[in-house]
Amino acid sequence: MVGYAFMGAAHSHAWRTAPRFFDLPLAIEMTALAGRDAERVAAAADKLGWNSVETDWRRLVERDDIDLIDICVPGNLHAEIAIAALEAGKHVLCEKPLANSVEEAERMTAVAEAAKAQGAVAMCGFSYRRTPALSLAKRLVDEGRLGEIRHIRAQYLQDWLTDENAPLTWRLDKSKSGSGSLGDIGAHIIDAAQWIAGSNVTGVSAILETFVKERPVGGDFVGLGGHGGADGPKGPVTVDDAAVFTARFDNRAVGVFEATRFALGRKNAMRVELNGSKASLAFDFEDMNSLWFYDSADGPNSGFRKIQATEPEHPYTGNWWPVGHGLGYEHAFTHQVVDLANAIAAGEQPTPSFADALQVQRVLAAVEASAADDSRWTAV
Ligand code: SOE
């Protein structure tokens, strides 16, 4: 694995946990962790459970005892590492968004296609797909329970940047992150909407806004937010704070999307709502074990009912706790590892593939192009 911050910790937990709760067709060995700072990477490897360390990710690519490289670093490094790993015949799991530009994502996808023929597979880490209640939403749509889908409403609301003195981290630096709320959390809802609906976004009209244009450099970085101190030097925020857009899908559905880190009081409200000709469903990650479902077949007594997605018949849940005991944020990452391991063992393409993630990247680019041109309608 390359990187050991927030995502590195989530992925390490998943690699450790997956074989303890699921019967996997292959063994997982957490062989090496890479990071530039020798002391910090050694401490992280110790804490997160990795057997050795490297201070240059290129060593992971060279090592014969490594079969898969997991990329948990900022987006500006994804393309170089993923391409080198795939060309060396390693499987790749790469954090989202796939890249910082369509051009990079296209190159990564082309290399992934070529690597597949050599037996190496690539997957992008849109982890929310593996939240049981969202997987259940996808299952209900696939079973035709919603009928024809007309509306897709998706929001990703956080508030960790509302503090104007939250420090200027890499997520606010376009050269590292590619974009702001749009790529960081908007990418999740674009992927979720397209995946659940089984339909791609074909065009958008968008607004991007940056509310706080300068932030303290350095300071105490705690989790995502932290506090930079009001009196120190400041630097420019070069990404969007909020992204809002309308969209059309290729199944004729219409969509509304909103991604922001300024929705005070909303901590991790990743929400998706679909209205079909027969039924509707709604999900909010702040109540992540539940899926709300409205079935018009229930007649005059129909109303949104809350399905607790914790039954053994529901996706992934049978391997965990008794009904109603609930799962957390980290479980989706564990399920991601389980699905990836199963796909590798079966010689199948895991999803989302790099091609799926490239489609998300194209939507991100269309949103930026539209916003830069007075919200002009922009084809994906
Ligand atoms: C920060 O906004 C963030 O950590 C995202 O980068 C993750 O992808 C999301 O799961 C939670 O929020």
Tab-separated table of N, CA, C and O in Angstrom, residues 267-321:
chain	number	residue	atom	x	y	z
A	267	LYS	N	-22.721	16.003	8.734
A	267	LYS	CA	-21.352	15.507	8.935
A	267	LYS	C	-20.882	14.596	7.812
A	267	LYS	O	-19.760	14.725	7.329
A	268	ASN	N	-21.697	13.658	7.443
A	268	ASN	CA	-21.333	12.793	6.312
A	268	ASN	C	-22.631	12.306	5.663
A	268	ASN	O	-22.875	11.107	5.550
A	269	ALA	N	-23.443	13.289	5.255
A	269	ALA	CA	-24.773	12.979	4.707
A	269	ALA	C	-24.646	12.704	3.211
A	269	ALA	O	-24.859	13.575	2.371
A	270	MET	N	-24.272	11.463	2.896
A	270	MET	CA	-24.200	11.022	1.509
A	270	MET	C	-25.581	10.444	1.210
A	270	MET	O	-25.976	9.428	1.771
A	271	ARG	N	-26.346	11.148	0.380
A	271	ARG	CA	-27.755	10.797	0.187
A	271	ARG	C	-28.073	10.523	-1.270
A	271	ARG	O	-27.620	11.256	-2.147
A	272	VAL	N	-28.873	9.512	-1.489
A	272	VAL	CA	-29.320	9.194	-2.841
A	272	VAL	C	-30.814	8.892	-2.775
A	272	VAL	O	-31.259	8.157	-1.888
A	273	GLU	N	-31.576	9.481	-3.685
A	273	GLU	CA	-33.016	9.206	-3.736
A	273	GLU	C	-33.410	8.988	-5.200
A	273	GLU	O	-33.031	9.763	-6.063
A	274	LEU	N	-34.151	7.920	-5.443
A	274	LEU	CA	-34.606	7.623	-6.801
A	274	LEU	C	-36.122	7.512	-6.804
A	274	LEU	O	-36.695	6.894	-5.901
A	275	ASN	N	-36.759	8.108	-7.802
A	275	ASN	CA	-38.201	7.944	-7.990
A	275	ASN	C	-38.423	7.228	-9.309
A	275	ASN	O	-37.985	7.700	-10.360
A	276	GLY	N	-39.101	6.083	-9.237
A	276	GLY	CA	-39.415	5.338	-10.446
A	276	GLY	C	-40.897	5.374	-10.745
A	276	GLY	O	-41.675	6.035	-10.025
A	277	SER	N	-41.322	4.667	-11.785
A	277	SER	CA	-42.746	4.641	-12.141
A	277	SER	C	-43.552	3.782	-11.164
A	277	SER	O	-44.763	3.928	-11.055
A	278	LYS	N	-42.879	2.875	-10.434
A	278	LYS	CA	-43.587	1.985	-9.513
A	278	LYS	C	-43.247	2.227	-8.041
A	278	LYS	O	-44.056	1.969	-7.161
A	279	ALA	N	-42.036	2.683	-7.787
A	279	ALA	CA	-41.590	2.798	-6.393
A	279	ALA	C	-40.470	3.836	-6.281
A	279	ALA	O	-39.918	4.286	-7.292
A	280	SER	N	-40.176	4.217	-5.046
A	280	SER	CA	-39.080	5.153	-4.768
A	280	SER	C	-38.185	4.562	-3.696
A	280	SER	O	-38.643	3.757	-2.869
A	281	LEU	N	-36.925	4.999	-3.673
A	281	LEU	CA	-36.080	4.630	-2.541
A	281	LEU	C	-35.204	5.802	-2.155
A	281	LEU	O	-34.915	6.688	-2.951
A	282	ALA	N	-34.813	5.806	-0.874
A	282	ALA	CA	-34.000	6.907	-0.351
A	282	ALA	C	-33.009	6.372	0.671
A	282	ALA	O	-33.341	5.512	1.493
A	283	PHE	N	-31.782	6.919	0.591
A	283	PHE	CA	-30.697	6.487	1.485
A	283	PHE	C	-29.968	7.709	2.017
A	283	PHE	O	-29.768	8.676	1.285
A	284	ASP	N	-29.558	7.674	3.269
A	284	ASP	CA	-28.739	8.740	3.859
A	284	ASP	C	-27.664	8.064	4.701
A	284	ASP	O	-27.982	7.326	5.649
A	285	PHE	N	-26.405	8.314	4.381
A	285	PHE	CA	-25.320	7.623	5.102
A	285	PHE	C	-25.332	7.918	6.597
A	285	PHE	O	-24.798	7.141	7.389
A	286	GLU	N	-25.930	9.045	6.995
A	286	GLU	CA	-25.985	9.327	8.439
A	286	GLU	C	-26.907	8.324	9.160
A	286	GLU	O	-26.916	8.284	10.386
A	287	ASP	N	-27.659	7.562	8.393
A	287	ASP	CA	-28.458	6.449	8.947
A	287	ASP	C	-28.159	5.244	8.052
A	287	ASP	O	-29.030	4.687	7.391
A	288	MET	N	-26.882	4.869	8.038
A	288	MET	CA	-26.362	4.014	6.960
A	288	MET	C	-26.863	2.572	6.936
A	288	MET	O	-26.701	1.884	5.942
A	289	ASN	N	-27.462	2.112	8.017
A	289	ASN	CA	-27.962	0.734	8.006
A	289	ASN	C	-29.394	0.625	7.496
A	289	ASN	O	-29.983	-0.463	7.515
A	290	SER	N	-29.960	1.764	7.070
A	290	SER	CA	-31.364	1.762	6.653
A	290	SER	C	-31.516	2.168	5.190
A	290	SER	O	-30.759	2.991	4.680
A	291	LEU	N	-32.544	1.614	4.582
A	291	LEU	CA	-32.957	2.040	3.246
A	291	LEU	C	-34.457	2.314	3.315
A	291	LEU	O	-35.227	1.486	3.814
A	292	TRP	N	-34.862	3.480	2.831
A	292	TRP	CA	-36.280	3.832	2.813
A	292	TRP	C	-36.853	3.442	1.462
A	292	TRP	O	-36.257	3.723	0.421
A	293	PHE	N	-38.025	2.786	1.503
A	293	PHE	CA	-38.607	2.261	0.264
A	293	PHE	C	-40.098	2.544	0.258
A	293	PHE	O	-40.796	2.293	1.246
A	294	TYR	N	-40.573	3.092	-0.857
A	294	TYR	CA	-42.000	3.373	-1.037
A	294	TYR	C	-42.467	2.573	-2.245
A	294	TYR	O	-41.935	2.735	-3.345
A	295	ASP	N	-43.449	1.697	-2.032
A	295	ASP	CA	-43.922	0.848	-3.125
A	295	ASP	C	-45.382	1.198	-3.414
A	295	ASP	O	-46.256	0.961	-2.567
A	296	SER	N	-45.651	1.733	-4.601
A	296	SER	CA	-47.020	2.171	-4.906
A	296	SER	C	-47.981	0.977	-4.971
A	296	SER	O	-49.197	1.148	-4.863
A	297	ALA	N	-47.432	-0.244	-5.117
A	297	ALA	CA	-48.289	-1.436	-5.159
A	297	ALA	C	-49.018	-1.643	-3.834
A	297	ALA	O	-50.003	-2.375	-3.765
A	298	ASP	N	-48.536	-1.005	-2.776
A	298	ASP	CA	-49.189	-1.144	-1.472
A	298	ASP	C	-50.469	-0.321	-1.387
A	298	ASP	O	-51.140	-0.321	-0.348
A	299	GLY	N	-50.794	0.396	-2.480
A	299	GLY	CA	-52.078	1.096	-2.535
A	299	GLY	C	-52.190	2.239	-1.548
A	299	GLY	O	-51.180	2.869	-1.199
A	300	PRO	N	-53.421	2.501	-1.113
A	300	PRO	CA	-53.644	3.685	-0.281
A	300	PRO	C	-52.894	3.648	1.050
A	300	PRO	O	-52.704	4.668	1.682
A	301	ASN	N	-52.454	2.462	1.457
A	301	ASN	CA	-51.725	2.393	2.733
A	301	ASN	C	-50.202	2.430	2.537
A	301	ASN	O	-49.445	2.144	3.461
A	302	SER	N	-49.796	2.752	1.328
A	302	SER	CA	-48.351	2.779	1.123
A	302	SER	C	-47.777	4.026	1.800
A	302	SER	O	-48.434	5.039	1.946
A	303	GLY	N	-46.554	3.909	2.218
A	303	GLY	CA	-45.819	5.031	2.811
A	303	GLY	C	-44.379	4.603	2.786
A	303	GLY	O	-44.085	3.410	2.594
A	304	PHE	N	-43.442	5.530	2.941
A	304	PHE	CA	-42.035	5.121	2.973
A	304	PHE	C	-41.815	4.195	4.159
A	304	PHE	O	-42.179	4.526	5.290
A	305	ARG	N	-41.282	3.019	3.924
A	305	ARG	CA	-40.960	2.136	5.033
A	305	ARG	C	-39.451	2.015	5.175
A	305	ARG	O	-38.709	2.092	4.197
A	306	LYS	N	-39.041	1.870	6.425
A	306	LYS	CA	-37.608	1.823	6.709
A	306	LYS	C	-37.168	0.364	6.768
A	306	LYS	O	-37.558	-0.366	7.675
A	307	ILE	N	-36.364	-0.038	5.783
A	307	ILE	CA	-35.835	-1.406	5.781
A	307	ILE	C	-34.499	-1.376	6.517
A	307	ILE	O	-33.609	-0.605	6.153
A	308	GLN	N	-34.357	-2.153	7.555
A	308	GLN	CA	-33.040	-2.264	8.203
A	308	GLN	C	-32.234	-3.256	7.373
A	308	GLN	O	-32.554	-4.448	7.353
A	309	ALA	N	-31.216	-2.756	6.720
A	309	ALA	CA	-30.429	-3.611	5.816
A	309	ALA	C	-29.417	-4.427	6.618
A	309	ALA	O	-28.202	-4.325	6.421
A	310	THR	N	-29.942	-5.235	7.529
A	310	THR	CA	-29.071	-6.043	8.398
A	310	THR	C	-29.505	-7.508	8.420
A	310	THR	O	-29.049	-8.273	9.275
A	311	GLU	N	-30.420	-7.874	7.515
A	311	GLU	CA	-30.870	-9.273	7.448
A	311	GLU	C	-29.794	-10.103	6.746
A	311	GLU	O	-29.076	-9.587	5.877
A	312	PRO	N	-29.688	-11.388	7.070
A	312	PRO	CA	-28.670	-12.210	6.398
A	312	PRO	C	-28.837	-12.260	4.885
A	312	PRO	O	-27.880	-12.482	4.145
A	313	GLU	N	-30.090	-12.021	4.408
A	313	GLU	CA	-30.333	-12.018	2.949
A	313	GLU	C	-29.817	-10.742	2.287
A	313	GLU	O	-29.722	-10.657	1.069
A	314	HIS	N	-29.535	-9.731	3.063
A	314	HIS	CA	-29.088	-8.466	2.470
A	314	HIS	C	-27.607	-8.543	2.089
A	314	HIS	O	-26.870	-9.366	2.654
A	315	PRO	N	-27.171	-7.692	1.153
A	315	PRO	CA	-25.784	-7.787	0.701
A	315	PRO	C	-24.788	-7.657	1.860
A	315	PRO	O	-24.914	-6.740	2.680
A	316	TYR	N	-23.846	-8.541	1.912
A	316	TYR	CA	-22.697	-8.547	2.835
A	316	TYR	C	-23.019	-8.821	4.312
A	316	TYR	O	-22.141	-9.193	5.079
A	317	THR	N	-24.250	-8.611	4.752
A	317	THR	CA	-24.517	-8.552	6.187
A	317	THR	C	-24.437	-9.911	6.895
A	317	THR	O	-24.140	-9.956	8.091
A	318	GLY	N	-24.695	-10.990	6.131
A	318	GLY	CA	-24.703	-12.324	6.745
A	318	GLY	C	-23.382	-12.704	7.394
A	318	GLY	O	-23.341	-13.569	8.267
A	319	ASN	N	-22.288	-12.067	6.979
A	319	ASN	CA	-20.980	-12.426	7.555
A	319	ASN	C	-20.667	-11.675	8.843
A	319	ASN	O	-19.612	-11.872	9.435
A	320	TRP	N	-21.572	-10.776	9.231
A	320	TRP	CA	-21.263	-9.946	10.403
A	320	TRP	C	-22.118	-10.321	11.595
A	320	TRP	O	-22.177	-11.471	11.990
A	321	TRP	N	-22.835	-9.370	12.133
A	321	TRP	CA	-23.494	-9.526	13.437
A	321	TRP	C	-24.960	-9.947	13.279
A	321	TRP	O	-25.505	-9.909	12.186
